[in-house]
CSV table of C-alpha atoms and ligand atoms in Angstrom, one decimal:
chain,number,residue,atom,x,y,z
A,3,UNK,CA,-32.1,14.2,3.1
A,4,UNK,CA,-31.4,10.7,2.5
A,5,UNK,CA,-28.2,8.7,3.2
A,6,UNK,CA,-28.5,5.9,0.6
A,7,UNK,CA,-29.9,5.7,-2.6
A,8,UNK,CA,-32.8,3.3,-3.2
A,9,UNK,CA,-31.8,0.6,-5.2
A,10,UNK,CA,-34.4,-2.1,-7.3
A,11,UNK,CA,-33.9,-5.5,-7.0
A,12,UNK,CA,-32.7,-7.0,-10.3
A,13,UNK,CA,-32.4,-10.8,-8.5
A,14,UNK,CA,-33.1,-12.7,-5.5
A,15,UNK,CA,-30.7,-16.1,-5.1
A,16,UNK,CA,-31.0,-17.3,-1.5
A,17,UNK,CA,-29.5,-14.3,0.8
A,18,UNK,CA,-28.4,-12.7,-2.1
A,19,UNK,CA,-29.9,-9.9,-3.8
A,20,UNK,CA,-28.8,-7.8,-6.8
A,21,UNK,CA,-29.6,-4.3,-6.8
A,22,UNK,CA,-29.4,-2.0,-9.5
A,23,UNK,CA,-28.4,1.8,-8.9
A,24,UNK,CA,-28.6,4.2,-12.1
A,25,UNK,CA,-27.7,1.1,-14.0
A,26,UNK,CA,-25.2,0.1,-11.7
A,27,UNK,CA,-25.2,-3.2,-10.2
A,28,UNK,CA,-24.3,-4.3,-6.6
A,29,UNK,CA,-25.0,-7.2,-4.2
A,30,UNK,CA,-26.2,-7.0,-1.0
A,31,UNK,CA,-27.3,-9.7,2.0
A,32,UNK,CA,-30.4,-10.4,2.6
A,33,UNK,CA,-32.1,-10.9,6.3
A,34,UNK,CA,-35.6,-9.3,5.1
A,35,UNK,CA,-38.6,-11.3,4.7
A,36,UNK,CA,-40.9,-11.2,1.8
A,37,UNK,CA,-38.6,-9.5,-1.1
A,38,UNK,CA,-39.3,-9.9,-4.6
A,39,UNK,CA,-37.4,-9.0,-7.6
A,40,UNK,CA,-38.5,-5.4,-8.8
A,41,UNK,CA,-38.9,-3.9,-5.4
A,42,UNK,CA,-36.9,-1.2,-4.2
A,43,UNK,CA,-34.7,-1.3,-0.9
A,44,UNK,CA,-32.3,0.8,0.9
A,45,UNK,CA,-28.7,-1.3,1.3
A,46,UNK,CA,-26.0,-0.2,3.8
A,47,UNK,CA,-22.4,-1.8,4.2
A,48,UNK,CA,-23.4,-4.7,2.0
A,49,UNK,CA,-26.8,-5.6,4.1
A,50,UNK,CA,-30.3,-5.0,3.0
A,51,UNK,CA,-31.7,-2.8,5.2
A,52,UNK,CA,-35.3,-1.7,4.2
A,53,UNK,CA,-38.1,-2.3,1.4
A,54,UNK,CA,-39.4,1.1,0.6
A,55,UNK,CA,-42.9,1.4,-1.1
A,56,UNK,CA,-42.9,2.0,-4.6
A,57,UNK,CA,-44.2,5.6,-4.9
A,58,UNK,CA,-41.8,6.8,-2.1
A,59,UNK,CA,-38.9,5.0,-4.1
A,60,UNK,CA,-39.6,6.5,-7.0
A,61,UNK,CA,-40.0,10.2,-5.8
A,62,UNK,CA,-36.6,9.9,-3.8
A,63,UNK,CA,-34.8,8.5,-7.3
A,64,UNK,CA,-36.7,11.4,-9.3
A,65,UNK,CA,-34.5,14.1,-7.0
A,66,UNK,CA,-31.9,11.9,-7.0
A,67,UNK,CA,-31.3,11.6,-10.8
A,68,UNK,CA,-30.8,15.1,-11.0
A,69,UNK,CA,-28.0,15.3,-9.1
A,70,UNK,CA,-26.3,11.9,-9.3
A,71,UNK,CA,-24.6,12.1,-12.6
A,72,UNK,CA,-24.0,16.0,-12.1
A,73,UNK,CA,-22.4,15.3,-8.7
A,74,UNK,CA,-20.2,12.3,-10.7
A,75,UNK,CA,-19.0,14.9,-12.9
A,76,UNK,CA,-17.7,17.2,-10.7
A,77,UNK,CA,-16.1,14.5,-8.5
A,78,UNK,CA,-14.3,13.4,-11.8
A,79,UNK,CA,-12.9,16.9,-12.5
A,80,UNK,CA,-11.7,17.2,-8.8
A,81,UNK,CA,-10.1,13.8,-9.4
A,82,UNK,CA,-8.1,14.8,-12.2
A,83,UNK,CA,-4.4,13.9,-12.3
A,84,UNK,CA,-3.2,17.2,-13.5
A,85,UNK,CA,0.2,16.5,-11.8
A,86,UNK,CA,2.7,19.0,-12.1
A,87,UNK,CA,5.9,17.3,-10.9
A,88,UNK,CA,8.4,20.2,-10.1
A,89,UNK,CA,11.4,19.0,-8.4
A,90,UNK,CA,10.1,15.8,-6.7
A,91,UNK,CA,12.3,13.2,-7.1
A,92,UNK,CA,12.2,10.6,-9.8
A,93,UNK,CA,11.9,7.7,-7.5
A,94,UNK,CA,9.1,9.1,-5.9
A,95,UNK,CA,7.3,9.6,-8.8
A,96,UNK,CA,8.1,6.0,-10.6
A,97,UNK,CA,6.5,4.6,-7.1
A,98,UNK,CA,3.2,6.7,-7.5
A,99,UNK,CA,3.2,6.2,-11.3
A,100,UNK,CA,3.2,2.2,-10.4
A,101,UNK,CA,0.4,2.9,-7.5
A,102,UNK,CA,-1.7,4.8,-9.9
A,103,UNK,CA,-1.3,2.0,-12.4
A,104,UNK,CA,-2.6,-0.5,-9.7
A,105,UNK,CA,0.5,-2.6,-9.2
A,106,UNK,CA,1.1,-3.5,-5.6
A,107,UNK,CA,3.9,-1.8,-4.0
A,108,UNK,CA,6.9,-3.2,-2.2
A,109,UNK,CA,7.1,-2.4,1.7
A,110,UNK,CA,10.1,-0.6,0.6
A,111,UNK,CA,8.0,1.5,-1.7
A,112,UNK,CA,5.5,2.0,0.7
A,113,UNK,CA,8.2,3.1,3.4
A,114,UNK,CA,9.2,5.9,0.7
A,115,UNK,CA,6.2,7.4,0.7
A,116,UNK,CA,5.2,7.4,4.6
A,117,UNK,CA,8.4,9.0,5.5
A,118,UNK,CA,8.1,11.7,2.6
A,119,UNK,CA,8.2,15.3,4.0
A,120,UNK,CA,8.5,17.4,1.0
A,121,UNK,CA,5.0,19.6,0.6
A,122,UNK,CA,5.1,19.1,-3.3
A,123,UNK,CA,5.6,15.3,-3.2
A,124,UNK,CA,2.9,15.0,-0.4
A,125,UNK,CA,0.4,17.1,-2.7
A,126,UNK,CA,1.1,14.3,-5.5
A,127,UNK,CA,0.5,11.5,-3.0
A,128,UNK,CA,-3.0,12.8,-1.9
A,129,UNK,CA,-4.1,13.7,-5.7
A,130,UNK,CA,-2.8,9.8,-6.6
A,131,UNK,CA,-5.1,8.5,-3.5
A,132,UNK,CA,-7.9,10.9,-4.5
A,133,UNK,CA,-7.9,9.5,-8.3
A,134,UNK,CA,-7.6,6.2,-7.3
A,135,UNK,CA,-10.7,6.5,-4.8
A,136,UNK,CA,-12.6,8.4,-7.8
A,137,UNK,CA,-11.7,5.3,-9.9
A,138,UNK,CA,-12.9,2.1,-7.4
A,139,UNK,CA,-15.4,3.8,-5.4
A,140,UNK,CA,-16.3,6.7,-7.4
A,141,UNK,CA,-18.4,9.5,-5.8
A,142,UNK,CA,-20.4,7.7,-2.8
A,143,UNK,CA,-19.3,8.8,0.1
A,144,UNK,CA,-20.8,7.0,3.8
A,145,UNK,CA,-22.7,9.0,6.2
A,146,UNK,CA,-22.7,7.2,9.8
A,147,UNK,CA,-24.2,8.6,12.9
A,148,UNK,CA,-22.6,7.8,16.3
A,149,UNK,CA,-24.2,7.7,19.7
A,150,UNK,CA,-22.0,7.7,22.6
A,151,UNK,CA,-24.4,5.9,25.1
A,152,UNK,CA,-21.8,6.2,28.3
A,153,UNK,CA,-18.5,7.4,29.0
A,154,UNK,CA,-18.0,5.2,32.1
A,155,UNK,CA,-14.8,3.1,31.2
A,156,UNK,CA,-12.6,0.9,33.8
A,157,UNK,CA,-9.1,0.7,31.3
A,158,UNK,CA,-6.5,3.1,31.9
A,159,UNK,CA,-5.5,4.2,28.3
A,160,UNK,CA,-3.0,6.7,29.0
A,161,UNK,CA,-3.8,8.5,25.8
A,162,UNK,CA,-7.5,8.5,26.5
A,163,UNK,CA,-9.7,11.7,28.4
A,164,UNK,CA,-12.5,9.3,29.6
A,165,UNK,CA,-9.9,6.9,30.7
A,166,UNK,CA,-11.1,5.2,34.3
A,167,UNK,CA,-8.1,6.7,35.7
A,168,UNK,CA,-9.4,10.5,35.2
A,169,UNK,CA,-10.9,10.9,38.4
A,170,UNK,CA,-12.2,14.7,37.3
A,171,UNK,CA,-14.9,14.5,34.6
A,172,UNK,CA,-18.6,13.6,35.4
A,173,UNK,CA,-19.9,10.3,34.2
A,174,UNK,CA,-22.8,9.7,32.0
A,175,UNK,CA,-24.3,6.3,31.1
A,176,UNK,CA,-27.6,6.8,29.0
A,177,UNK,CA,-30.9,4.9,30.0
A,178,UNK,CA,-32.5,2.3,27.8
A,179,UNK,CA,-35.4,4.7,26.9
A,180,UNK,CA,-32.7,7.5,26.0
A,181,UNK,CA,-30.3,5.7,23.7
A,182,UNK,CA,-34.0,4.1,21.9
A,183,UNK,CA,-35.1,8.3,21.9
A,184,UNK,CA,-31.7,9.0,20.1
A,185,UNK,CA,-31.6,6.4,17.3
A,186,UNK,CA,-35.0,7.1,16.6
A,187,UNK,CA,-34.3,10.4,16.5
A,188,UNK,CA,-31.5,9.6,14.4
A,189,UNK,CA,-33.1,7.1,12.1
A,190,UNK,CA,-36.5,8.8,11.7
A,191,UNK,CA,-36.1,12.0,12.1
A,192,UNK,CA,-32.9,12.8,10.3
A,193,UNK,CA,-32.6,9.7,7.8
A,194,UNK,CA,-29.4,7.9,8.9
A,195,UNK,CA,-29.5,4.1,7.7
A,196,UNK,CA,-26.4,3.4,10.0
A,197,UNK,CA,-25.9,3.8,13.6
A,198,UNK,CA,-22.6,3.3,15.9
A,199,UNK,CA,-23.1,2.9,19.5
A,200,UNK,CA,-20.6,3.5,21.2
A,201,UNK,CA,-19.2,3.5,24.9
A,202,UNK,CA,-16.0,3.1,27.3
A,203,UNK,CA,-15.4,-0.2,28.5
A,204,UNK,CA,-18.3,0.0,30.5
A,205,UNK,CA,-19.4,-2.7,33.0
A,206,UNK,CA,-22.6,-0.5,33.7
A,207,UNK,CA,-24.6,-2.3,30.9
A,208,UNK,CA,-25.0,-6.3,31.1
A,209,UNK,CA,-24.7,-7.8,27.7
A,210,UNK,CA,-28.2,-8.5,27.8
A,211,UNK,CA,-28.9,-4.8,28.2
A,212,UNK,CA,-27.2,-4.1,25.3
A,213,UNK,CA,-28.5,-7.2,23.3
A,214,UNK,CA,-32.0,-5.9,24.1
A,215,UNK,CA,-31.3,-2.1,23.2
A,216,UNK,CA,-30.2,-3.7,19.5
A,217,UNK,CA,-32.8,-5.6,19.4
A,218,UNK,CA,-35.4,-2.7,20.0
A,219,UNK,CA,-34.0,-0.5,17.3
A,220,UNK,CA,-33.7,-3.2,14.9
A,221,UNK,CA,-37.5,-3.9,15.4
A,222,UNK,CA,-38.6,-0.6,15.5
A,223,UNK,CA,-36.1,1.3,13.0
A,224,UNK,CA,-34.3,-0.3,9.9
A,225,UNK,CA,-30.5,0.5,10.5
A,226,UNK,CA,-27.4,-1.4,10.3
A,227,UNK,CA,-26.1,-1.3,13.6
A,228,UNK,CA,-22.2,-1.0,14.7
A,229,UNK,CA,-21.4,-1.9,17.9
A,230,UNK,CA,-18.1,0.1,19.7
A,231,UNK,CA,-18.3,-1.0,23.3
A,232,UNK,CA,-14.6,-1.9,23.4
A,233,UNK,CA,-13.7,-6.0,24.2
A,234,UNK,CA,-17.0,-7.4,25.1
A,235,UNK,CA,-15.5,-10.9,25.4
A,236,UNK,CA,-15.4,-13.0,22.2
A,237,UNK,CA,-18.8,-15.1,23.4
A,238,UNK,CA,-20.8,-11.6,23.9
A,239,UNK,CA,-19.9,-10.9,20.4
A,240,UNK,CA,-22.1,-13.6,19.3
A,241,UNK,CA,-25.1,-12.8,21.4
A,242,UNK,CA,-24.9,-9.0,20.0
A,243,UNK,CA,-24.6,-10.4,16.6
A,244,UNK,CA,-27.9,-12.6,16.8
A,245,UNK,CA,-29.6,-9.3,18.7
A,246,UNK,CA,-29.0,-7.6,15.2
A,247,UNK,CA,-25.6,-5.9,15.4
A,248,UNK,CA,-24.0,-6.0,11.9
A,249,UNK,CA,-20.8,-4.3,12.7
A,250,UNK,CA,-17.4,-3.7,15.0
A,251,UNK,CA,-16.1,-0.7,15.5
A,252,UNK,CA,-12.8,-1.4,17.4
A,253,UNK,CA,-9.4,0.3,16.9
A,254,UNK,CA,-6.2,-1.8,17.4
A,255,UNK,CA,-4.7,1.7,18.4
A,256,UNK,CA,-0.9,0.3,17.4
A,257,UNK,CA,0.3,-2.8,15.9
A,258,UNK,CA,3.2,-2.5,18.0
A,259,UNK,CA,2.8,-4.9,20.8
A,260,UNK,CA,5.2,-3.1,23.3
A,261,UNK,CA,3.7,0.3,22.6
A,262,UNK,CA,-0.1,-1.0,23.2
A,263,UNK,CA,0.8,-2.0,26.4
A,264,UNK,CA,2.9,1.3,27.1
A,265,UNK,CA,-0.2,3.1,26.3
A,266,UNK,CA,-2.7,0.7,27.4
A,267,UNK,CA,-1.8,-0.5,31.0
A,268,UNK,CA,-2.7,-4.3,31.9
A,269,UNK,CA,-4.0,-5.0,28.4
A,270,UNK,CA,-2.6,-6.8,25.4
A,271,UNK,CA,-2.9,-6.5,21.8
A,272,UNK,CA,-3.7,-9.9,21.1
A,273,UNK,CA,-6.6,-10.0,23.1
A,274,UNK,CA,-7.8,-6.9,20.9
A,275,UNK,CA,-7.0,-8.6,18.0
A,276,UNK,CA,-8.6,-11.9,18.6
A,277,UNK,CA,-11.8,-9.9,19.3
A,278,UNK,CA,-11.5,-8.4,15.8
A,279,UNK,CA,-10.9,-11.8,14.0
A,280,UNK,CA,-13.6,-13.3,16.1
A,281,UNK,CA,-16.6,-10.5,14.7
A,282,UNK,CA,-14.9,-10.8,11.3
A,283,UNK,CA,-15.7,-14.9,11.7
A,284,UNK,CA,-19.2,-14.3,13.0
A,285,UNK,CA,-19.9,-11.9,9.8
A,286,UNK,CA,-19.4,-8.8,11.8
A,287,UNK,CA,-18.6,-5.7,8.9
A,288,UNK,CA,-15.1,-4.3,10.5
A,289,UNK,CA,-14.2,-0.8,11.1
A,290,UNK,CA,-10.5,-0.5,12.9
A,291,UNK,CA,-7.4,1.3,12.7
A,292,UNK,CA,-5.3,3.3,15.4
A,293,UNK,CA,-3.9,6.5,16.8
A,294,UNK,CA,-1.2,8.4,15.0
A,295,UNK,CA,1.4,10.2,17.1
A,296,UNK,CA,1.8,7.8,20.1
A,297,UNK,CA,5.0,8.3,22.2
A,298,UNK,CA,7.6,6.7,20.5
A,299,UNK,CA,5.5,5.4,17.3
A,300,UNK,CA,7.7,5.1,14.3
A,301,UNK,CA,6.9,5.6,10.5
A,302,UNK,CA,7.2,1.7,10.2
A,303,UNK,CA,4.8,1.4,13.0
A,304,UNK,CA,2.0,3.5,11.1
A,305,UNK,CA,2.7,1.2,7.9
A,306,UNK,CA,2.4,-1.7,9.5
A,307,UNK,CA,-0.7,-0.3,11.0
A,308,UNK,CA,-2.4,0.0,7.7
A,309,UNK,CA,-1.2,-3.5,6.8
A,310,UNK,CA,-3.1,-4.8,10.0
A,311,UNK,CA,-6.3,-3.2,9.3
A,312,UNK,CA,-6.2,-5.1,5.9
A,313,UNK,CA,-5.0,-8.1,7.3
A,314,UNK,CA,-8.0,-7.8,9.8
A,315,UNK,CA,-10.6,-7.2,6.6
A,316,UNK,CA,-11.5,-3.7,7.5
A,317,UNK,CA,-14.4,-2.6,5.7
A,318,UNK,CA,-13.7,0.7,6.7
A,319,UNK,CA,-10.4,2.6,8.1
A,320,UNK,CA,-10.6,4.8,10.9
A,321,UNK,CA,-7.2,6.2,11.5
A,322,UNK,CA,-6.9,9.5,13.5
A,323,UNK,CA,-4.5,11.6,15.6
A,324,UNK,CA,-3.7,12.0,18.9
A,325,UNK,CA,-4.6,14.6,20.5
A,326,UNK,CA,-3.1,15.2,24.0
A,327,UNK,CA,-5.8,15.6,27.2
A,328,UNK,CA,-4.4,17.7,29.9
A,329,UNK,CA,-6.1,15.2,32.7
A,330,UNK,CA,-4.0,12.1,31.3
A,331,UNK,CA,-0.6,10.6,31.5
A,332,UNK,CA,0.5,11.8,28.0
A,333,UNK,CA,-0.6,15.2,28.8
A,334,UNK,CA,2.5,16.6,28.0
A,335,UNK,CA,2.9,14.4,24.5
A,336,UNK,CA,2.2,16.6,21.6
A,337,UNK,CA,-0.5,15.9,19.4
A,338,UNK,CA,0.2,14.4,16.1
A,339,UNK,CA,0.1,16.6,12.6
A,340,UNK,CA,-2.8,16.8,10.5
A,341,UNK,CA,-0.6,16.0,7.8
A,342,UNK,CA,0.6,12.9,8.8
A,343,UNK,CA,-3.0,11.7,9.4
A,344,UNK,CA,-3.2,12.5,5.6
A,345,UNK,CA,-0.5,10.6,4.6
A,346,UNK,CA,-1.8,7.4,6.3
A,347,UNK,CA,-5.2,7.9,4.8
A,348,UNK,CA,-3.6,8.2,1.5
A,349,UNK,CA,-1.2,4.8,2.1
A,350,UNK,CA,-4.8,3.2,3.1
A,351,UNK,CA,-6.2,3.9,0.3
A,352,UNK,CA,-3.4,2.8,-2.4
A,353,UNK,CA,-3.1,-0.4,0.0
A,354,UNK,CA,-6.2,-1.4,-0.2
A,355,UNK,CA,-7.7,0.6,-3.2
A,356,UNK,CA,-10.5,-1.2,-4.0
A,357,UNK,CA,-12.2,-2.3,-0.9
A,358,UNK,CA,-11.4,0.4,1.5
A,359,UNK,CA,-13.8,2.8,2.9
A,360,UNK,CA,-11.8,5.1,4.7
A,361,UNK,CA,-13.0,7.7,7.3
A,362,UNK,CA,-12.4,11.3,8.5
A,363,UNK,CA,-12.2,11.3,11.8
A,364,UNK,CA,-13.5,13.9,14.5
A,365,UNK,CA,-10.0,14.1,16.0
A,366,UNK,CA,-8.9,15.2,12.4
A,367,UNK,CA,-11.3,17.8,12.2
A,368,UNK,CA,-10.4,18.8,15.4
A,369,UNK,CA,-7.1,19.6,14.6
A,370,UNK,CA,-8.2,21.4,12.1
A,371,UNK,CA,-11.6,22.3,10.5
A,372,UNK,CA,-10.1,22.3,7.0
A,373,UNK,CA,-8.4,18.6,7.0
A,374,UNK,CA,-12.0,17.1,6.4
A,375,UNK,CA,-12.1,18.7,3.0
A,376,UNK,CA,-8.4,17.8,2.6
A,377,UNK,CA,-9.1,14.1,3.2
A,378,UNK,CA,-11.5,13.5,1.3
A,379,UNK,CA,-9.5,14.7,-1.2
A,380,UNK,CA,-6.7,12.1,-0.4
A,381,UNK,CA,-8.5,9.2,-0.7
A,382,UNK,CA,-11.4,9.3,2.4
A,383,UNK,CA,-14.7,8.7,1.6
A,384,UNK,CA,-16.9,8.1,4.8
A,385,UNK,CA,-17.9,10.4,7.9
A,386,UNK,CA,-19.4,9.9,11.0
A,387,UNK,CA,-21.6,12.7,12.4
A,388,UNK,CA,-22.1,12.8,16.1
A,389,UNK,CA,-25.9,12.1,17.1
A,390,UNK,CA,-25.8,11.7,21.1
A,391,UNK,CA,-27.8,14.1,22.8
A,392,UNK,CA,-26.1,17.4,23.1
A,393,UNK,CA,-26.3,17.4,26.4
A,394,UNK,CA,-24.1,14.8,26.9
A,395,UNK,CA,-21.7,14.9,24.2
A,396,UNK,CA,-19.3,17.5,26.3
A,397,UNK,CA,-18.8,14.7,28.4
A,398,UNK,CA,-17.3,11.9,26.5
A,399,UNK,CA,-14.3,14.3,26.5
A,400,UNK,CA,-11.7,12.0,25.0
A,401,UNK,CA,-9.4,15.4,24.0
A,402,UNK,CA,-10.2,18.7,24.5
A,403,UNK,CA,-12.4,21.1,21.9
A,404,UNK,CA,-13.7,18.0,20.0
A,405,UNK,CA,-15.5,19.1,16.7
A,406,UNK,CA,-18.9,19.5,16.6
A,407,UNK,CA,-19.4,18.7,20.2
A,408,UNK,CA,-22.3,21.7,20.3
A,409,UNK,CA,-23.4,21.4,16.8
A,410,UNK,CA,-26.8,20.6,16.4
A,411,UNK,CA,-27.4,17.2,14.2
A,412,UNK,CA,-29.3,19.0,11.7
A,413,UNK,CA,-26.3,21.8,11.7
A,414,UNK,CA,-24.1,19.0,11.1
A,415,UNK,CA,-26.2,17.6,8.3
A,416,UNK,CA,-26.2,20.4,6.5
A,417,UNK,CA,-22.5,21.5,6.6
A,418,UNK,CA,-21.8,17.9,5.5
A,419,UNK,CA,-24.1,17.8,2.2
A,420,UNK,CA,-23.1,21.2,1.5
A,421,UNK,CA,-19.5,20.0,1.6
A,422,UNK,CA,-20.0,17.0,-0.3
A,423,UNK,CA,-22.0,18.2,-2.6
A,424,UNK,CA,-19.1,20.8,-3.4
A,425,UNK,CA,-17.0,18.1,-3.8
A,426,UNK,CA,-19.3,16.0,-6.0
A,427,UNK,CA,-19.7,13.3,-3.3
A,428,UNK,CA,-23.1,11.4,-3.5
A,429,UNK,CA,-23.9,11.4,0.5
A,430,UNK,CA,-24.7,7.6,0.4
A,431,UNK,CA,-23.4,4.2,1.0
A,432,UNK,CA,-23.6,3.0,-2.5
A,433,UNK,CA,-20.2,1.1,-2.7
A,434,UNK,CA,-22.0,-1.9,-1.1
B,524,SAM,N1,-14.3,1.5,24.6
B,524,SAM,C1,-14.3,1.6,23.2
B,524,SAM,C2,-13.0,0.8,22.8
B,524,SAM,O1,-11.7,0.4,23.7
B,524,SAM,O2,-12.6,1.0,21.6
B,524,SAM,C3,-14.6,2.5,22.5
B,524,SAM,C4,-14.3,4.1,22.9
B,524,SAM,S1,-13.0,4.6,22.4
B,524,SAM,C5,-12.8,6.2,24.1
B,524,SAM,C6,-12.6,5.0,21.1
B,524,SAM,C7,-11.7,5.8,20.4
B,524,SAM,O3,-11.1,6.8,21.1
B,524,SAM,C8,-10.2,4.8,21.1
B,524,SAM,O4,-10.4,3.6,20.1
B,524,SAM,C9,-9.3,6.0,20.5
B,524,SAM,O5,-8.4,5.5,19.3
B,524,SAM,C10,-9.9,7.1,20.9
B,524,SAM,N2,-9.6,8.1,21.3
B,524,SAM,C11,-9.0,8.1,22.5
B,524,SAM,N3,-8.3,9.0,23.0
B,524,SAM,C12,-7.9,10.0,22.5
B,524,SAM,C13,-7.1,11.0,22.1
B,524,SAM,N4,-6.8,11.1,23.0
B,524,SAM,N5,-6.9,11.7,21.1
B,524,SAM,C14,-7.5,10.7,20.2
B,524,SAM,N6,-8.2,9.7,19.8
B,524,SAM,C15,-8.4,9.5,21.3
C-alpha cells in the first residue's frame, strides 16, 4: 500500500514544480536532480521526494483511480452538516454558523466553544470541524512513521515516564545500523514516505552522528525526514537541515510560561519557542502543539496553545492528552479526558482551517481506542504509526499501556487503512 499518490509534473519553475493529481494541481518544492515536465513523482509535505518510473506510476495510478473518487464520495457523505440543534443555545449555534461560513471567530467566541460541556453542542462542534476539514482538505490523510531511536533523556519533565529522573526503566539507544535498518524496513518494505526520528533529550548521539544517520537514510531511500530530538541547539538545527532533515516535531507542551517551568524544572519555554522559530526560518516544516490536562491548566491556556501553534506556523498540530505515569511526580494527577482532546482538535481546525494538518496522537488512542475514529471525524487528518523495532517499543514508556506497543507494523497499517477506507479517506499526503 502506498501512502502517497504519484503526481504528474505539469510545469517547473526554478525550485517549484506544479503537480497534477487526478485534475487537482499542487505545488511542491523540488530538490531532486533532473526532473522534467511529464515525469511522475511522489511529494510529501510540499517537497518532491522521489521520481517514479513511468510504468510503475501508471500501474499505481490505475489502482488509485478506481478508489480515489469513491472514497471522496464516502467522505463527503460522512461530512454532511445534518445538524439537529436540539436544545443547544442560540449563542453557541451562531458561533458555529460563523465558523462554518469561514469567518474568523473572536477570542470570546472561541472561549465559548472550548468551555462548552453540553454533549449535543459538542457533537455539533465536532461535526462542524469535520465539515471544514472536508471542505478545505478533501479526503487526504497523512500517514507518517515514527522511529523512537533512544529513550535516554537528561530532562526532568514531571509528566514523562522516560524523564532522566526515572531510575526504574531500562534505557536503550539504537545503534546507527539499527536505525538505518528500521528506516529501510519502514520506507522500502512498508512504503512510508515520511519518517520521524525521535528520542529523549539524549546527548548519547553527537550532532555529527545524527547528521550522518539522516544523510545515510536520505542517500539510500527516498523519504521526508522529521527530527524530534528535543532542543538540539539553534546552530545544530542548521547542521541537521543541511544533512537532509526537513521537518521538526517539537511540542512546546504549554504556552503558559509558569506552568511550563513547573512541569519542566530547569527549562524555559522561551528556549523551546526559539528552536521552533529558528527551525521555521531555516525552512523546516513544523509539527508542534501541547499536552492537554497538565495540573492547573485552564481552558484559556488550551486556547492560547492552539493560537501559539498557529503563530509558530505549525504545518501539523500535535495535541495529545497527558496520561499519568506511576513513576513520575505527576503519578497522582488524573489523565486528561478524550473529550477535551477532541475539543482542542476541533478548535484547531476552526482556527487554522486552511493550513492545518491535525494529528491523532497515540496518547489519545491509548485513552480510548475508538477516539482515533472520533478525532478523524472532528477535524483531524493525520496519523502516525510506530515503526520502532518491537523489542524497543515497550521501553519508550512515556505513559503506561501505550497503544500499538506490541503491534507489528503490518497490523498497524492494515488497521489504519481499514479505518481510513471506512471513513472515505485516502491514506495520502495530498494536501501539499
Ligand atoms: N525529546 C523530545 C522532546 O523533548 O520533545 C521528544 C521526546 S518527548 C518524550 C515526546 C513527547 O511525549 C513530549 O513532547 C510530550 O508531550 C509527550 N509525553 C511525555 N510524557 C507524556 C505523558 N505522560 N502523557 C502524554 N504524553 C507525554
